[in-house]
XYZ file of C-alpha atoms in Angstrom:
311
model
C 0.001 0.003 0.001
C 1.339 3.413 -0.990
C 1.022 5.769 1.990
C 0.971 8.806 -0.307
C -1.695 7.481 -2.691
C -5.212 8.764 -1.996
C -8.641 8.860 -3.604
C -10.631 12.079 -3.207
C -14.413 11.931 -3.571
C -15.973 15.328 -4.269
C -19.576 15.820 -3.179
C -22.322 17.604 -5.104
C -21.536 20.884 -3.291
C -18.282 20.991 -5.272
C -20.128 21.664 -8.552
C -23.470 23.362 -8.099
C -26.205 22.562 -10.599
C -26.162 25.099 -13.448
C -23.278 25.630 -15.879
C -22.240 29.051 -14.471
C -22.420 27.664 -10.913
C -20.216 24.750 -11.890
C -17.565 27.014 -13.439
C -17.270 28.952 -10.178
C -17.554 25.940 -7.900
C -14.823 23.853 -9.527
C -12.320 26.609 -8.735
C -12.834 25.876 -5.015
C -12.433 22.162 -5.598
C -9.297 22.809 -7.646
C -7.786 24.836 -4.807
C -8.405 21.980 -2.364
C -6.833 19.456 -4.736
C -3.830 21.718 -5.353
C -3.221 21.932 -1.602
C -2.921 18.141 -1.542
C -0.651 18.106 -4.598
C 1.698 20.453 -2.731
C 1.849 17.813 0.019
C 3.102 15.373 -2.661
C 0.170 12.986 -2.678
C -0.669 10.811 -5.668
C -4.327 11.625 -6.259
C -7.231 10.022 -8.039
C -10.417 12.095 -7.987
C -14.040 11.118 -8.357
C -17.154 13.245 -8.115
C -20.913 13.387 -7.710
C -23.001 13.979 -10.829
C -26.568 13.642 -9.524
C -27.956 17.022 -10.619
C -26.007 16.979 -13.875
C -27.003 13.508 -15.054
C -30.615 14.304 -14.158
C -30.436 17.515 -16.179
C -28.966 15.688 -19.178
C -31.573 12.935 -19.020
C -34.367 15.509 -18.815
C -32.955 17.494 -21.738
C -32.510 14.438 -23.952
C -35.979 13.102 -23.073
C -37.590 16.463 -23.851
C -35.698 16.681 -27.142
C -37.002 13.255 -28.093
C -40.542 14.334 -27.179
C -40.295 17.408 -29.420
C -38.524 15.501 -32.199
C -39.907 11.937 -32.141
C -37.517 10.772 -34.855
C -34.741 10.969 -32.231
C -34.691 8.265 -29.558
C -34.228 9.025 -25.869
C -30.583 8.789 -24.745
C -30.046 5.811 -22.416
C -28.941 6.425 -18.823
C -25.507 5.020 -19.633
C -25.020 7.675 -22.330
C -26.187 10.441 -19.978
C -23.676 9.184 -17.413
C -20.886 9.270 -20.003
C -21.848 12.806 -21.055
C -21.797 14.017 -17.460
C -18.388 12.430 -16.840
C -17.037 14.247 -19.861
C -18.322 17.742 -19.241
C -17.728 17.755 -15.480
C -14.279 16.269 -16.005
C -13.549 18.941 -18.627
C -14.345 21.771 -16.222
C -12.606 20.140 -13.270
C -9.374 19.172 -15.020
C -9.003 22.634 -16.541
C -9.660 24.312 -13.173
C -7.053 22.073 -11.488
C -4.542 22.675 -14.283
C -4.971 26.456 -13.961
C -4.671 26.372 -10.156
C -1.501 24.279 -10.320
C 0.125 26.472 -12.971
C -0.732 29.560 -10.942
C 1.251 27.945 -8.109
C 4.162 27.130 -10.379
C 3.366 23.421 -10.587
C 3.208 21.511 -13.865
C 1.368 18.228 -13.548
C -0.817 16.642 -16.233
C -4.505 16.170 -15.358
C -6.648 13.652 -17.237
C -10.262 12.532 -17.161
C -10.956 8.862 -17.822
C -14.449 7.942 -19.012
C -14.974 5.009 -16.675
C -17.171 1.924 -16.991
C -18.061 -0.052 -13.880
C -19.334 -3.628 -13.957
C -22.505 -4.402 -12.076
C -24.252 -7.703 -11.416
C -27.376 -8.204 -13.559
C -28.842 -10.150 -10.628
C -28.243 -7.353 -8.117
C -31.402 -6.943 -6.032
C -31.356 -3.225 -6.838
C -32.701 -3.965 -10.324
C -35.922 -5.313 -8.839
C -36.135 -2.525 -6.257
C -35.090 0.722 -8.028
C -34.551 3.652 -5.694
C -32.850 6.540 -7.517
C -35.229 9.244 -8.777
C -34.151 10.948 -12.017
C -35.440 13.385 -14.611
C -38.375 15.759 -14.798
C -41.916 15.436 -13.489
C -44.309 13.676 -15.840
C -48.058 13.559 -16.343
C -49.948 10.347 -15.658
C -50.123 9.568 -19.387
C -46.374 10.045 -19.753
C -45.790 7.867 -16.712
C -47.989 5.137 -18.194
C -45.937 5.310 -21.377
C -42.733 4.816 -19.385
C -44.206 1.813 -17.590
C -45.222 0.361 -20.971
C -41.539 0.550 -21.993
C -40.594 -1.485 -18.925
C -39.372 1.451 -16.852
C -40.236 2.179 -13.233
C -41.957 5.372 -12.090
C -42.918 6.762 -8.710
C -45.671 9.206 -7.837
C -44.673 12.366 -5.964
C -46.547 15.468 -4.898
C -45.799 17.323 -8.149
C -46.364 14.398 -10.469
C -44.605 11.239 -11.610
C -40.870 10.675 -11.976
C -38.789 7.833 -13.278
C -36.727 5.764 -10.860
C -33.745 3.556 -11.709
C -31.689 0.919 -9.934
C -28.578 1.671 -7.888
C -26.546 -1.578 -8.084
C -23.229 -2.062 -6.271
C -19.961 -1.645 -8.202
C -18.051 -4.875 -8.805
C -15.161 -4.035 -11.142
C -13.690 -1.021 -12.947
C -12.735 -1.754 -16.537
C -10.343 1.179 -16.942
C -8.479 0.494 -13.674
C -5.190 -0.318 -15.431
C -5.226 3.063 -17.152
C -6.021 4.769 -13.838
C -3.146 2.964 -12.109
C -0.750 3.828 -14.937
C -1.578 7.544 -14.694
C -1.153 7.513 -10.915
C 2.145 5.641 -11.156
C 3.312 8.277 -13.664
C 2.584 10.885 -10.951
C -0.281 12.401 -12.898
C -3.629 13.523 -11.548
C -6.483 11.363 -12.758
C -10.226 12.036 -12.603
C -12.167 8.794 -12.891
C -15.388 6.955 -11.999
C -17.312 10.232 -12.059
C -20.829 9.831 -10.700
C -19.971 6.262 -9.707
C -18.953 5.340 -13.241
C -21.089 4.160 -16.146
C -22.879 0.983 -15.017
C -22.364 -1.802 -17.539
C -23.246 -5.463 -17.872
C -20.652 -7.823 -19.333
C -22.029 -9.923 -22.174
C -19.177 -11.968 -23.583
C -16.706 -9.497 -25.051
C -19.333 -6.743 -25.158
C -20.223 -4.231 -22.469
C -23.876 -3.169 -22.400
C -24.931 -0.009 -20.581
C -27.364 -0.644 -17.716
C -30.390 1.500 -16.949
C -29.044 2.418 -13.543
C -26.823 4.732 -11.560
C -24.080 3.664 -9.163
C -23.667 5.274 -5.757
C -20.513 7.313 -6.304
C -19.254 6.868 -2.741
C -19.258 3.073 -3.110
C -17.503 3.412 -6.478
C -14.928 5.680 -4.827
C -14.251 2.977 -2.231
C -13.948 0.348 -4.971
C -11.480 2.484 -6.911
C -9.473 3.289 -3.773
C -9.215 -0.427 -3.022
C -8.177 -1.318 -6.578
C -5.422 1.317 -6.772
C -4.192 0.333 -3.276
C -4.730 3.784 -1.765
C -4.034 4.409 1.912
C -6.712 7.067 2.344
C -10.229 7.618 1.006
C -11.053 11.293 1.492
C -14.669 12.453 1.222
C -14.972 16.215 0.707
C -18.530 17.266 1.409
C -20.534 20.104 2.968
C -19.940 19.293 6.620
C -16.727 19.384 8.638
C -17.439 16.283 10.739
C -19.857 13.377 10.926
C -22.600 14.040 13.467
C -24.886 11.947 15.637
C -28.403 13.312 16.185
C -27.839 15.516 13.137
C -29.370 19.018 13.438
C -30.985 18.181 16.773
C -30.413 19.951 20.103
C -28.204 17.072 21.305
C -26.090 16.916 18.141
C -22.627 15.416 18.692
C -19.734 15.758 16.250
C -17.349 12.817 15.953
C -13.563 13.009 15.602
C -13.039 9.263 15.147
C -15.062 6.153 14.386
C -14.195 2.488 14.141
C -15.917 0.344 11.552
C -17.858 -1.448 14.308
C -19.015 1.813 15.847
C -20.071 3.079 12.422
C -22.120 -0.092 11.821
C -23.822 0.348 15.201
C -24.789 3.937 14.426
C -26.035 2.864 10.990
C -28.337 0.324 12.634
C -29.663 3.117 14.876
C -30.560 5.134 11.773
C -28.141 7.951 12.599
C -27.096 8.668 9.012
C -29.314 10.112 6.296
C -29.860 7.973 3.216
C -28.480 9.549 0.049
C -26.279 11.880 2.066
C -24.030 10.693 4.903
C -25.107 7.036 4.886
C -23.370 6.007 1.623
C -20.154 7.697 2.782
C -20.222 5.703 5.991
C -20.986 2.466 4.096
C -18.159 3.137 1.652
C -15.745 3.994 4.467
C -16.528 0.761 6.292
C -16.012 -1.269 3.109
C -12.680 0.443 2.378
C -11.062 0.249 5.825
C -12.332 -3.253 6.598
C -10.290 -4.677 3.716
C -6.972 -3.543 5.252
C -6.227 -2.461 8.859
C -3.706 0.213 7.792
C -6.238 2.212 5.786
C -8.375 5.127 6.863
C -11.284 7.113 5.516
C -11.744 10.793 6.262
C -14.959 12.794 5.935
C -14.739 16.566 6.083
C -15.678 19.861 4.438
C -14.296 20.743 1.013
C -12.544 23.797 2.484
C -10.779 21.618 5.101
C -9.205 19.024 2.796
C -5.584 19.579 3.828
C -6.427 19.838 7.542
C -8.649 16.762 7.385
C -5.952 14.665 5.753
C -3.486 15.842 8.412
C -5.861 14.740 11.183
C -6.550 18.264 12.422
C -10.288 18.143 11.696
C -12.902 15.943 10.066
C -13.998 12.473 11.101
C -11.471 9.638 10.710
C -12.819 6.111 10.229
C -10.537 3.141 10.813
C -10.871 -0.639 10.939
C -10.450 -0.753 14.709
């Protein structure tokens, strides 16, 4: 295990939602990454793409509705598009920040495919809401295509599966870039979920939880640290309640106990805790750190944030 090799998982707060927001937001993320480069870490970066992939899916679906001769873009294609345009903004922001500090280091984005199990229970129990609100007729049309929809207060929305990541097909390229001391952005949004069919990879109608994909990538590149940069400085118990308690350290067993108590919010802190447990449990010398984007350097140094270890 390389003690200077880390995987950084950027949360949705690092990008905003709209294009102008993203341009401004990636500058903050780039500054945090550059701080870690100055500490001579080898860094692989992944990121959340929830708002962006939803926006792309909505746009492509609406385009197909207005121009029926064009088919709706599959979720796998929307995931690939989001990896490309977020990676484009992020790698350029990091490159600029590094050059402004007198550092030349190549930054690359790898469009990443992640294998999922076609028999994963998530495919029979989809949970991730995507896209725009639909009328009842539109929802019925989606169901007729074999898609799942859910009724909400404002209308109907499509839901897709969130299977667990098994393997990363571009991992050798990611390792090679890291070993060449380059910055690599990979597995954005959890990666593009694909099903292996012989020599062919088929895109799955799903999204992968990016925190679990980050843990998988960190394990496969033999990183020593999995760093989650989010919107909170430390993990909390009794979140936003009068008796809220912030945690400096957690063992995997303690984290599991708090999960069973329902302490962590689904879709927010819970997947980070699950991913941290998975990562540190595979090797006792590893650690996961959860902290605010603005505290990346301090969190990695153990001055703030919540550190999760195997024991």
